[in-house]
Amino acid sequence: MGKEKDLTTEQKILEAARKIFLTKGLDGARMQDIADEAGINKAMLHYYFRSKDKLFEQIFAEVAGHFLPKVLAIFESEETVFKKIETFCIEYINQINETPYVPIFILNEINRHPEEFLKKVFGNKMPPVGKIIKQLEKEQKQGIIKKVDPLQLLLNMLSLCVFPFVARPVIQLIAGMDRTQFNTMIEQRKKEVPKLIIDSIKK
């Protein structure tokens, strides 16, 4: 019975933290806000999670554990390069839309501890990029795509998907968008980004 209670309390904390991080961001969130949202006192929150960073790390680990297998499956699949680009962009934008606080956290972690971050995400292995590199070379020889640097292609995909979320406050301000209009624009990005990238490498 006690164990069930502990798990329920921890789950309440994680759900509350997701909501607070989503609305206030990592920097704006306070442990007191999370405790209030979870319906517990701050001492109880600290009993489960010593700091805001530790709490966020666990949430990030859950997100990565859910999303990374999807990404790896896309790159390891037998689909064409064009289909992989399209699927990756849609899945990636969907994930960031659900957890918009994650890109900033990733950027901070990469800048602070790049090796530790990669180990946290991939364990002792490096990202399996060999298959997509060989596929790019094959489709170049077949005349399907232009000669393309795999790293540049990946950077283009990531940056075009992530930037609107990282710069959302400025974009909304300059464009005079409310949240609904911003979300509509993000839905359009799911078509615009893969089309832009595919058109740039299509022969």
C-alpha positions as a printed Julia matrix, in Angstrom:
203×3 Matrix{Float64}:
  0.0    0.0     0.0
  2.8    2.4     0.97
  4.63   1.73   -2.27
  1.5    2.52   -4.32
  1.09   5.76   -2.41
  4.73   6.72   -3.11
  4.34   6.03   -6.83
  1.13   8.06   -6.97
  2.76  11.02   -5.24
  5.78  10.87   -7.54
  3.5   10.68  -10.57
  1.54  13.71   -9.34
  4.8   15.63   -8.99
  5.95  14.69  -12.51
  2.58  15.66  -14.03
  2.62  18.97  -12.13
  6.21  19.65  -13.19
  5.38  19.01  -16.87
  2.51  21.51  -16.65
  4.62  24.18  -14.9
  7.6   23.71  -17.23
  5.23  23.94  -20.2
  3.66  27.23  -19.07
  6.66  28.91  -17.37
  9.72  27.31  -18.92
 12.67  25.86  -17.04
 13.97  29.19  -15.74
 10.56  30.59  -14.82
  9.37  27.5   -12.96
  9.77  27.43   -9.17
  9.72  24.42   -6.89
  6.92  26.09   -4.91
  4.81  26.35   -8.1
  5.31  22.64   -8.74
  4.48  21.72   -5.14
  1.29  23.83   -5.27
  0.24  22.27   -8.58
  0.85  18.75   -7.18
 -1.11  19.58   -4.01
  1.79  18.84   -1.66
  4.11  20.94    0.48
  7.6   21.97   -0.63
  9.3   19.69    1.9
  7.54  16.68    0.39
  8.6   17.78   -3.09
 12.24  18.03   -1.99
 11.96  14.57   -0.44
 11.27  13.14   -3.9
 13.41  15.51   -5.97
 16.31  17.47   -4.47
 16.24  20.21   -7.09
 14.37  21.59  -10.08
 17.18  20.41  -12.36
 16.89  16.82  -11.06
 13.15  16.89  -11.63
 13.56  18.25  -15.13
 16.24  15.68  -15.94
 13.83  12.87  -15.12
 11.09  14.37  -17.29
 13.6   14.87  -20.11
 14.77  11.27  -19.77
 11.16  10.11  -20.16
 10.67  12.3   -23.24
 13.95  11.11  -24.78
 13.07   7.5   -23.98
  9.76   7.91  -25.77
 10.97   9.95  -28.75
 14.46   8.66  -29.58
 13.38   5.14  -30.57
 10.95   6.75  -33.06
 13.74   8.86  -34.6
 16.14   5.93  -34.79
 13.42   3.77  -36.38
 12.91   6.45  -39.05
 16.6    6.51  -39.99
 16.94   2.72  -39.8
 13.85   2.07  -41.96
 13.86   1.01  -45.61
 12.02   4.17  -46.73
 13.47   6.6   -49.3
 15.5    9.61  -48.15
 12.6   11.91  -49.08
 10.12   9.89  -46.99
 12.54   9.82  -44.04
 12.93  13.6   -44.16
  9.17  14.07  -44.28
  8.47  11.65  -41.41
 11.3   13.02  -39.25
 10.12  16.62  -39.59
  6.52  15.75  -38.72
  7.47  13.59  -35.72
 10.04  16.08  -34.46
  7.7   19.08  -34.69
  4.93  17.07  -32.99
  7.26  16.18  -30.11
  8.53  19.72  -29.59
  4.98  21.01  -29.71
  4.12  18.66  -26.83
  7.25  19.54  -24.83
  8.4   23.01  -25.98
 10.69  23.43  -22.95
 12.96  20.59  -24.12
 14.97  22.39  -26.89
 16.23  25.09  -24.49
 17.18  22.44  -21.95
 19.04  20.48  -24.63
 20.95  23.57  -25.8
 21.96  24.38  -22.21
 23.06  20.81  -21.51
 25.0   20.52  -24.77
 26.88  23.75  -24.01
 27.59  22.8   -20.41
 28.43  19.08  -20.71
 28.36  17.8   -24.31
 29.89  14.38  -23.55
 27.68  13.79  -20.52
 24.61  14.82  -22.49
 25.34  12.35  -25.32
 25.97   9.61  -22.79
 22.68  10.42  -21.04
 20.78  10.21  -24.33
 22.56   7.38  -26.17
 24.35   5.5   -23.4
 27.82   4.33  -24.42
 26.88   4.18  -28.11
 27.11   6.91  -30.7
 24.05   7.78  -32.8
 23.64   5.14  -35.56
 24.09   7.34  -38.63
 25.9    4.87  -40.86
 22.8    3.63  -42.69
 21.49   7.06  -43.68
 24.96   8.12  -44.9
 25.18   5.04  -47.15
 21.65   5.67  -48.38
 22.49   9.27  -49.29
 25.52   8.06  -51.25
 23.39   5.4   -53.02
 20.62   7.83  -54.0
 23.23  10.33  -55.22
 24.69   7.66  -57.55
 21.19   6.8   -58.76
 20.64  10.45  -59.7
 17.73  10.88  -57.26
 19.39  13.56  -55.12
 22.25  16.04  -55.46
 25.56  15.53  -53.7
 24.82  16.47  -50.11
 26.8   16.68  -46.89
 24.93  14.46  -44.35
 25.83  16.78  -41.46
 24.52  19.85  -43.3
 21.33  17.99  -44.16
 20.76  17.0   -40.51
 21.53  20.52  -39.3
 19.03  21.96  -41.78
 16.34  19.54  -40.63
 16.92  20.2   -36.93
 17.26  23.97  -37.13
 14.22  24.49  -39.37
 12.1   22.4   -37.02
 13.37  23.82  -33.72
 13.86  27.54  -34.38
 10.18  28.62  -34.26
  9.82  27.07  -30.79
 13.02  28.58  -29.42
 12.11  32.02  -30.79
  8.36  31.78  -30.21
  7.95  34.93  -28.01
  9.75  37.1   -30.59
  7.93  35.52  -33.55
  4.54  36.03  -31.9
  5.42  39.62  -31.04
  6.73  40.57  -34.51
  3.98  38.75  -36.4
  1.22  39.84  -33.99
  0.23  36.22  -33.39
 -1.7   34.78  -30.49
 -1.12  31.17  -29.34
 -3.79  29.75  -31.67
 -2.31  31.51  -34.71
  1.18  30.33  -33.74
 -0.08  26.74  -33.49
 -1.68  27.06  -36.93
  1.65  28.25  -38.33
  3.4   25.27  -36.7
  0.95  22.89  -38.39
  1.9   24.48  -41.72
  5.6   23.96  -40.89
  5.04  20.19  -40.97
  4.52  20.52  -44.74
  6.76  23.52  -45.44
  9.96  22.25  -43.81
 10.19  18.82  -45.51
  9.19  20.38  -48.86
 11.91  23.02  -48.54
 14.58  20.47  -47.64
 13.52  17.92  -50.26
 13.39  20.56  -53.0
 16.91  21.67  -52.04
 18.42  18.2   -52.56
 16.19  16.78  -55.29
 17.97  16.42  -58.63
